[in-house]
Each structure stands twice: as structure tokens, then as C-alpha cells.
XYZ file of C-alpha atoms in Angstrom:
221
model
C -0.020 0.019 -0.038
C 3.002 2.277 -0.023
C 2.726 1.763 3.644
C 5.221 2.114 6.501
C 5.892 -1.651 6.625
C 9.412 -1.749 7.797
C 10.420 -1.870 11.494
C 10.727 -4.258 14.430
C 9.019 -7.558 14.500
C 5.912 -8.601 16.395
C 6.038 -8.787 20.203
C 5.028 -12.221 21.343
C 3.672 -13.553 24.554
C 1.110 -12.517 27.185
C -2.625 -12.078 26.715
C -4.670 -12.530 23.598
C -5.605 -9.794 21.205
C -9.298 -10.094 22.281
C -8.430 -9.747 25.869
C -6.065 -6.722 25.069
C -9.059 -5.036 23.308
C -11.464 -5.669 26.153
C -8.985 -4.136 28.643
C -8.290 -1.298 26.334
C -4.984 0.258 25.027
C -2.117 0.353 27.415
C -3.689 -2.315 29.617
C -0.537 -4.326 29.545
C 2.696 -4.026 31.537
C 5.661 -1.808 30.525
C 7.034 -4.591 28.203
C 3.816 -4.890 26.091
C 3.568 -8.523 27.209
C -0.189 -8.394 26.733
C 0.312 -8.839 22.888
C 0.154 -12.377 21.554
C 0.577 -13.853 18.192
C -2.242 -15.984 16.657
C -1.987 -18.600 13.947
C -3.228 -17.870 10.521
C -6.598 -19.473 10.318
C -6.297 -20.798 6.966
C -5.899 -24.301 5.625
C -3.616 -25.028 2.540
C -6.635 -25.471 0.416
C -8.028 -22.147 1.386
C -4.704 -20.415 0.739
C -4.843 -21.984 -2.727
C -8.277 -20.460 -3.354
C -7.212 -17.038 -2.327
C -4.059 -17.332 -4.662
C -6.285 -18.491 -7.638
C -8.950 -15.706 -7.121
C -6.198 -13.133 -6.796
C -4.808 -14.081 -10.100
C -8.159 -12.935 -11.625
C -8.349 -9.846 -9.375
C -4.806 -8.790 -10.104
C -5.789 -7.766 -13.684
C -8.144 -5.049 -12.413
C -6.770 -3.950 -9.042
C -7.068 -0.296 -9.811
C -10.816 -0.527 -10.452
C -11.261 -2.779 -7.437
C -9.537 -0.275 -5.226
C -11.810 2.515 -6.407
C -14.991 0.477 -6.101
C -13.930 -0.695 -2.646
C -13.596 2.723 -1.208
C -16.651 4.185 -2.875
C -18.609 1.385 -1.294
C -16.860 2.136 2.032
C -17.828 5.708 1.997
C -21.419 4.904 0.912
C -21.963 2.374 3.636
C -19.883 4.120 6.360
C -19.667 7.860 5.446
C -18.038 8.550 8.875
C -14.855 6.899 7.509
C -14.204 9.901 5.307
C -13.274 11.804 8.420
C -10.086 9.750 8.652
C -9.070 10.851 5.062
C -8.477 14.587 5.004
C -8.186 14.604 1.275
C -11.741 13.199 0.709
C -13.413 14.906 3.824
C -14.854 17.749 1.863
C -15.913 15.842 -1.181
C -19.614 15.125 -0.932
C -20.408 13.662 -4.321
C -19.479 10.090 -5.005
C -19.069 10.800 -8.711
C -16.400 13.302 -7.871
C -14.672 10.893 -5.576
C -14.652 8.202 -8.516
C -12.642 10.653 -10.490
C -10.211 11.432 -7.799
C -6.539 10.662 -8.535
C -5.863 10.613 -4.773
C -8.548 7.984 -4.178
C -7.153 5.903 -7.072
C -3.678 6.057 -5.618
C -4.930 5.111 -2.130
C -6.948 2.198 -3.468
C -3.868 0.957 -5.259
C -1.762 1.189 -2.082
C -4.439 -0.919 -0.214
C -4.431 -3.494 -3.144
C -0.668 -3.584 -2.980
C -0.833 -4.527 0.666
C -3.394 -7.325 -0.066
C -1.089 -8.418 -2.852
C 1.837 -8.592 -0.356
C -0.344 -10.514 2.119
C -1.339 -13.194 -0.570
C 2.312 -13.477 -1.400
C 3.078 -14.202 2.207
C 0.454 -16.764 2.999
C 3.143 -19.444 3.420
C 5.504 -17.156 5.432
C 3.234 -16.383 8.412
C 5.864 -14.566 10.402
C 6.368 -12.159 7.479
C 2.595 -11.758 6.973
C 2.102 -11.041 10.605
C 4.825 -8.518 10.731
C 3.600 -6.407 7.761
C 0.115 -6.356 9.280
C 1.420 -5.535 12.646
C 3.514 -2.599 11.311
C 0.507 -1.444 9.312
C -1.528 -1.189 12.554
C 1.244 0.741 14.169
C 1.326 3.332 11.244
C -2.476 3.611 11.423
C -2.130 4.613 15.062
C 0.585 7.326 14.177
C -1.950 8.746 11.789
C -5.111 8.486 13.889
C -7.000 5.844 11.898
C -8.843 3.958 14.691
C -9.283 0.216 14.643
C -13.127 0.314 14.538
C -12.733 1.018 10.709
C -10.342 -1.906 9.882
C -13.020 -4.591 9.451
C -14.971 -2.486 6.942
C -12.304 -2.819 4.386
C -12.573 -6.528 4.163
C -16.258 -6.301 3.804
C -16.180 -3.898 0.946
C -13.265 -5.757 -0.806
C -15.433 -8.879 -0.978
C -18.430 -7.024 -2.236
C -16.223 -5.311 -4.842
C -14.590 -8.492 -6.198
C -17.642 -10.903 -6.416
C -18.710 -9.528 -9.692
C -15.229 -9.601 -11.123
C -14.405 -13.091 -10.074
C -17.924 -14.343 -11.366
C -18.496 -17.978 -11.520
C -15.271 -18.583 -9.911
C -16.482 -16.894 -6.700
C -17.824 -19.725 -4.489
C -18.684 -19.796 -0.811
C -15.450 -21.497 0.010
C -13.509 -18.755 -1.728
C -15.488 -16.088 0.200
C -14.942 -17.856 3.635
C -11.239 -18.101 2.769
C -10.979 -14.268 2.120
C -13.112 -13.518 5.264
C -10.737 -15.545 7.425
C -7.760 -13.714 5.987
C -9.131 -10.273 6.525
C -10.224 -11.284 10.083
C -6.610 -12.379 10.841
C -5.173 -9.191 9.201
C -7.601 -7.043 11.136
C -6.661 -8.724 14.521
C -3.018 -8.261 13.892
C -3.405 -4.638 12.861
C -5.289 -3.946 15.951
C -2.508 -5.364 18.082
C -0.038 -3.140 16.158
C -2.258 -0.194 16.727
C -2.537 -0.749 20.505
C 1.152 -1.488 20.866
C 2.004 1.879 19.142
C -0.660 3.620 21.397
C 0.841 2.114 24.543
C 4.358 3.153 23.430
C 3.172 6.665 22.582
C 1.531 6.870 26.102
C 4.931 5.987 27.547
C 6.724 8.609 25.430
C 4.272 11.239 26.423
C 4.835 10.375 29.983
C 8.578 10.629 29.482
C 8.653 13.847 27.265
C 5.728 15.590 29.008
C 3.600 17.378 26.410
C 6.221 17.375 23.798
C 5.728 14.672 21.189
C 8.604 12.323 20.414
C 10.588 12.802 17.187
C 8.762 11.626 13.981
C 10.190 8.250 12.802
C 12.365 8.229 9.713
C 10.269 7.588 6.476
C 6.945 8.600 8.119
C 4.969 10.919 5.858
C 2.434 12.292 8.362
C -0.461 11.307 6.053
C -2.908 8.385 6.267
C -3.166 8.543 2.537
C 0.556 7.830 2.144
C 0.846 5.153 4.927
C -2.561 3.552 4.620
């Protein structure tokens, strides 16, 4: 997605992601031990279905990206508040013609492509999703929006995959997005916890911006 995907690996051990969410950000100890990895809930057959359907989608990823975000803003208009470039655009037809929306959609599709390529490398898949969650925290894109993207992706791609879209394919994609969303949320809460520690250390002064950060949700997805 043109995301901030480099950085330290995932912190393992401690409470589950669901327990962390229930307790709220920063509920763990100073080491972040409340974060815990979870296995990728996909069989080899499901991974194969995702790869095969992606081959079809890959030919039209720019259009899928635009459709996905138009659907997102139609069904959840409050999401536009996260994207300052789109916040003042009220007409969906104008959004469809937006180069910024096209570029952002391509970045999201690029992340999905990277995820599909790492289905057999679970540690690397987890790391890129975790780091994406961290970058979303830095640019104030809250976790409550993450699951919406998977829903709209599936709605957008069904007409493109056509007869190759089956219930098994849909369940496979749903499982993948559920996993990515959970890992991103862990990354978000870990970054939020670290930011809380930094604010305590620096007082009201924010810590230095990390190298490579753009300061834009659009550029880091």
C-alpha cells in the first residue's frame, strides 16, 4: 500500500488480542507482554483458493480499489473523516474521478497483494500487518474501521471473479481479513501504548517523527 511496513517484528507472549481489546489500549505491563501472536486460520486449500482468485483480481486492481472505497464511503460515510483529502468531497461521482482515491486504493491493493504472497510465510505476513497497524495509530486511523475494508473488498470483487467466486472462496477471504484486522489492531494498541509511555517521558512534547513517516494516512494507509 505504499505503507510504513518496515520496522521491528511482532512482540510475542502474554494475553490474547481479544483480551487486550477488552481491557483497552495500554492495559498491559511496560514490556507490552499483553500482545500475543495467533496462528493464521487458513488451511492449505483455502490459501490456494485465495491465490487463484487473486490471479483474476490482479488484472483489475485499480478498479477494485476505487470500487472498494466508494462502497466504504457509501456504507460508512463517517470513514471519510479519517481521510482529510476526501473529507470535503460530498459527491461520490467526484470521488470516483479522484486521482488521490485511485492512488490510495492501489496502495491498499498492494498490501493485499503482499499478504497473498506471504500466505506461506506467516511470520512475515504477521509483521507487515502489525506494522501497518502501528502506522495507522500514528496517523489516527482507529481500529473500528479496519474490518470495513474486508467487507467492501469482498463486495467489490464478487462481480469480477464471477462464476469462480464460491462460498469456499468467500470464507477463505473472510478468514484472511479477520486475521489481518486482528494483527493490525495489536499493532495499533502497541503503538498507542508506546506513545503513552513517550508522552509520560517527554511531558507534552511529542517524540521525534520516525524516519520515513509521511504524516499522512493516505501515504501510509
